[in-house]
Amino acid sequence: TGLLDALTPFDVLSFTGSADTAAAIRSHAAVARDSVRVNIEADSLNSTILGDDAQPGTPAFDLFVDNLVRDMTIKSGQRCTAPRRALVPKQLFHAVAEAAAGKLAAIRVGNPRNADVNMGALVSRAQYDSVQEGLAMLKTESSVLFDGSAQPLLDADSHSACVAPTLLGVRDADAATLVHAHEVFGPVSSLIGYRDTAHALALAHRGLGSLV
């Protein structure tokens, strides 16, 4: 807070992080009083969309799955630009889930000093708790398509901040609300089935956020 107190009308404040913190920044007295310019990229439920012509076995299908797994696991999923919602044609839902699960199963989580580890820990234990709480929330309206926690951690224990990749599945995208509103900042993504192009675009728009 002390840093924000020093802002003047000629300053520009840029921030990337949670929507709650962004709201606190926008309402800070110095920002409101002196009209400090503020650029904020806050919680964003980014989406990636698989076209209905990208059938299994095509380069587009394989690229989609490869990128989904990469974006879930690079930096342990702690990237504001990582897509949290993977929109796929309903008829390809099972094919994408199976292909992604196969690749996620090869990800070994643990101490990055171990050469066999593909993905390390989250930034802190507090972030670990936040991811667990977010997962529990999303699971109330989705099913678990892949749970990497079934594999033991490598050179790490339960006191670490390691979280295995988790792929969730949402079959009724219109009835679901949390998947379009709450970002779990970790190796988590949700597979969402869509009917047609118009439906996919409508679902993408529900994510809001500054990065979609």
XYZ file of C-alpha atoms in Angstrom:
212
model
C 0.000 0.000 0.000
C 2.865 2.378 0.785
C 4.084 2.184 -2.798
C 0.678 3.247 -4.129
C 0.589 6.218 -1.738
C 3.524 7.700 -3.638
C 1.773 7.721 -7.026
C 1.269 11.082 -8.752
C -0.923 12.192 -11.695
C 2.026 11.701 -14.062
C 2.626 8.052 -13.110
C 1.419 4.911 -14.866
C 0.742 1.779 -12.848
C 0.724 -1.614 -14.612
C -0.402 -4.770 -12.833
C -0.944 -8.433 -13.644
C -2.653 -10.636 -11.075
C -5.929 -11.418 -9.408
C -9.164 -9.555 -10.029
C -9.557 -8.906 -6.286
C -6.185 -7.161 -6.066
C -6.957 -5.240 -9.258
C -10.173 -3.931 -7.693
C -8.245 -2.799 -4.614
C -5.723 -0.961 -6.802
C -8.415 0.831 -8.811
C -10.123 2.016 -5.630
C -6.928 3.170 -3.901
C -7.120 6.790 -2.752
C -4.074 7.940 -4.710
C -5.350 6.377 -7.926
C -8.855 7.800 -7.536
C -7.760 11.241 -6.298
C -5.060 11.964 -8.858
C -6.478 10.009 -11.809
C -3.356 7.868 -12.007
C -3.327 5.898 -15.244
C -3.710 2.183 -14.523
C -3.199 -0.729 -16.907
C -4.430 -4.002 -15.463
C -4.472 -7.555 -16.755
C -6.511 -9.470 -14.200
C -7.990 -12.979 -13.893
C -8.823 -14.153 -17.382
C -10.501 -17.386 -18.369
C -8.638 -17.664 -21.654
C -9.976 -20.188 -24.128
C -8.594 -22.264 -26.958
C -11.015 -23.577 -29.599
C -10.757 -26.726 -31.690
C -12.581 -26.420 -35.016
C -15.112 -29.102 -35.921
C -13.082 -30.005 -39.015
C -10.041 -30.988 -36.935
C -10.744 -34.685 -36.712
C -8.507 -37.138 -34.813
C -5.432 -37.939 -36.863
C -5.249 -34.535 -38.522
C -2.321 -32.175 -37.847
C -4.706 -29.590 -36.363
C -6.082 -32.090 -33.839
C -2.603 -33.216 -32.778
C -1.393 -29.611 -32.501
C -4.383 -28.681 -30.342
C -3.728 -31.526 -27.913
C 0.026 -30.851 -27.810
C -0.520 -27.167 -27.046
C -3.194 -27.901 -24.440
C -0.831 -30.161 -22.515
C 2.092 -27.750 -22.928
C 0.074 -24.757 -21.707
C -1.214 -26.725 -18.719
C 2.261 -27.724 -17.589
C 4.757 -25.036 -18.646
C 5.757 -23.014 -15.545
C 3.498 -25.436 -13.641
C 0.500 -23.728 -15.241
C 1.323 -20.392 -13.603
C 0.906 -18.160 -16.643
C -1.769 -15.514 -17.082
C -1.942 -16.343 -20.792
C -2.533 -20.074 -20.254
C -5.946 -21.136 -21.652
C -8.104 -22.397 -18.790
C -10.971 -23.488 -21.045
C -10.470 -25.833 -24.002
C -13.552 -25.640 -26.227
C -14.047 -28.696 -28.436
C -16.892 -29.999 -30.611
C -19.125 -32.262 -28.535
C -18.554 -35.164 -30.915
C -14.793 -34.891 -30.341
C -14.970 -34.515 -26.566
C -13.939 -38.107 -25.778
C -11.207 -38.171 -28.430
C -9.575 -34.998 -27.116
C -9.885 -36.134 -23.494
C -8.258 -39.475 -24.263
C -5.434 -37.941 -26.302
C -4.695 -35.256 -23.715
C -4.811 -37.737 -20.835
C -2.285 -39.929 -22.625
C 0.192 -37.067 -22.873
C -0.466 -35.765 -19.374
C 0.269 -39.221 -17.990
C 3.867 -38.807 -19.161
C 4.369 -35.653 -17.050
C 6.376 -36.400 -13.914
C 5.996 -33.884 -11.112
C 8.509 -33.195 -8.368
C 11.927 -31.732 -7.650
C 13.223 -30.099 -10.867
C 16.781 -31.050 -9.860
C 15.798 -34.594 -10.790
C 16.416 -35.153 -14.502
C 13.254 -37.267 -14.774
C 10.995 -34.426 -13.598
C 9.006 -32.517 -16.244
C 7.184 -30.104 -13.947
C 8.198 -28.529 -10.648
C 6.363 -26.862 -7.795
C 4.087 -23.856 -7.658
C 5.538 -20.568 -6.467
C 4.468 -21.071 -2.831
C 2.519 -23.233 -0.424
C -0.139 -20.518 -0.287
C -0.600 -20.888 -4.053
C -0.814 -24.658 -3.562
C -3.721 -24.143 -1.145
C -5.376 -21.729 -3.565
C -5.184 -24.277 -6.400
C -6.656 -27.012 -4.211
C -9.541 -24.754 -3.193
C -10.164 -23.760 -6.801
C -10.117 -27.370 -7.969
C -12.637 -28.353 -5.318
C -14.861 -25.504 -6.491
C -14.694 -26.415 -10.190
C -15.292 -30.103 -9.465
C -18.782 -29.245 -8.209
C -19.872 -28.694 -11.818
C -17.399 -30.839 -13.749
C -15.922 -34.317 -13.896
C -12.256 -35.271 -13.642
C -10.925 -36.493 -16.984
C -7.317 -36.831 -15.824
C -5.853 -36.647 -12.314
C -2.070 -36.703 -12.247
C -1.970 -36.955 -8.453
C -2.275 -40.726 -8.788
C 1.448 -40.752 -9.623
C 3.949 -40.284 -6.761
C 6.041 -37.121 -6.639
C 9.714 -37.477 -7.580
C 12.157 -36.278 -4.909
C 9.396 -34.306 -3.201
C 6.889 -34.937 -0.445
C 3.470 -33.765 0.694
C 5.010 -30.667 2.287
C 6.117 -29.330 -1.086
C 4.052 -27.028 -3.306
C 3.848 -29.577 -6.112
C 0.484 -29.967 -7.857
C -0.097 -32.594 -10.527
C -1.844 -31.607 -13.780
C -5.611 -31.988 -13.732
C -7.926 -31.955 -16.741
C -11.599 -31.380 -15.962
C -14.577 -31.945 -18.230
C -17.739 -29.840 -18.515
C -20.540 -31.441 -20.496
C -23.251 -28.829 -19.925
C -21.382 -25.646 -20.755
C -24.498 -23.473 -20.675
C -25.514 -24.493 -17.157
C -21.967 -24.234 -15.794
C -20.951 -20.927 -14.228
C -17.768 -21.423 -12.211
C -15.662 -22.637 -15.126
C -16.405 -19.347 -16.909
C -15.766 -17.181 -13.845
C -13.067 -18.683 -11.622
C -9.433 -19.140 -12.667
C -7.330 -21.793 -10.989
C -3.772 -20.505 -11.335
C -1.949 -23.778 -11.764
C -1.722 -26.869 -14.016
C -5.486 -27.039 -14.506
C -7.695 -26.766 -17.578
C -11.302 -27.648 -18.382
C -12.496 -29.397 -21.521
C -15.821 -27.914 -22.636
C -18.035 -29.291 -25.390
C -19.732 -26.949 -27.850
C -22.499 -27.519 -30.434
C -21.493 -25.234 -33.305
C -19.354 -22.188 -34.090
C -21.862 -19.705 -32.698
C -22.046 -21.678 -29.463
C -18.237 -21.814 -29.200
C -17.977 -18.034 -29.599
C -20.697 -17.439 -27.029
C -18.874 -19.663 -24.537
C -15.572 -17.924 -25.213
C -17.181 -14.556 -24.493
C -18.411 -15.774 -21.103
C -14.827 -15.903 -19.900
C -14.524 -12.102 -19.953
C -11.093 -11.025 -18.704
C -8.540 -8.785 -20.339
C -6.520 -11.513 -22.056
C -9.156 -13.615 -23.815
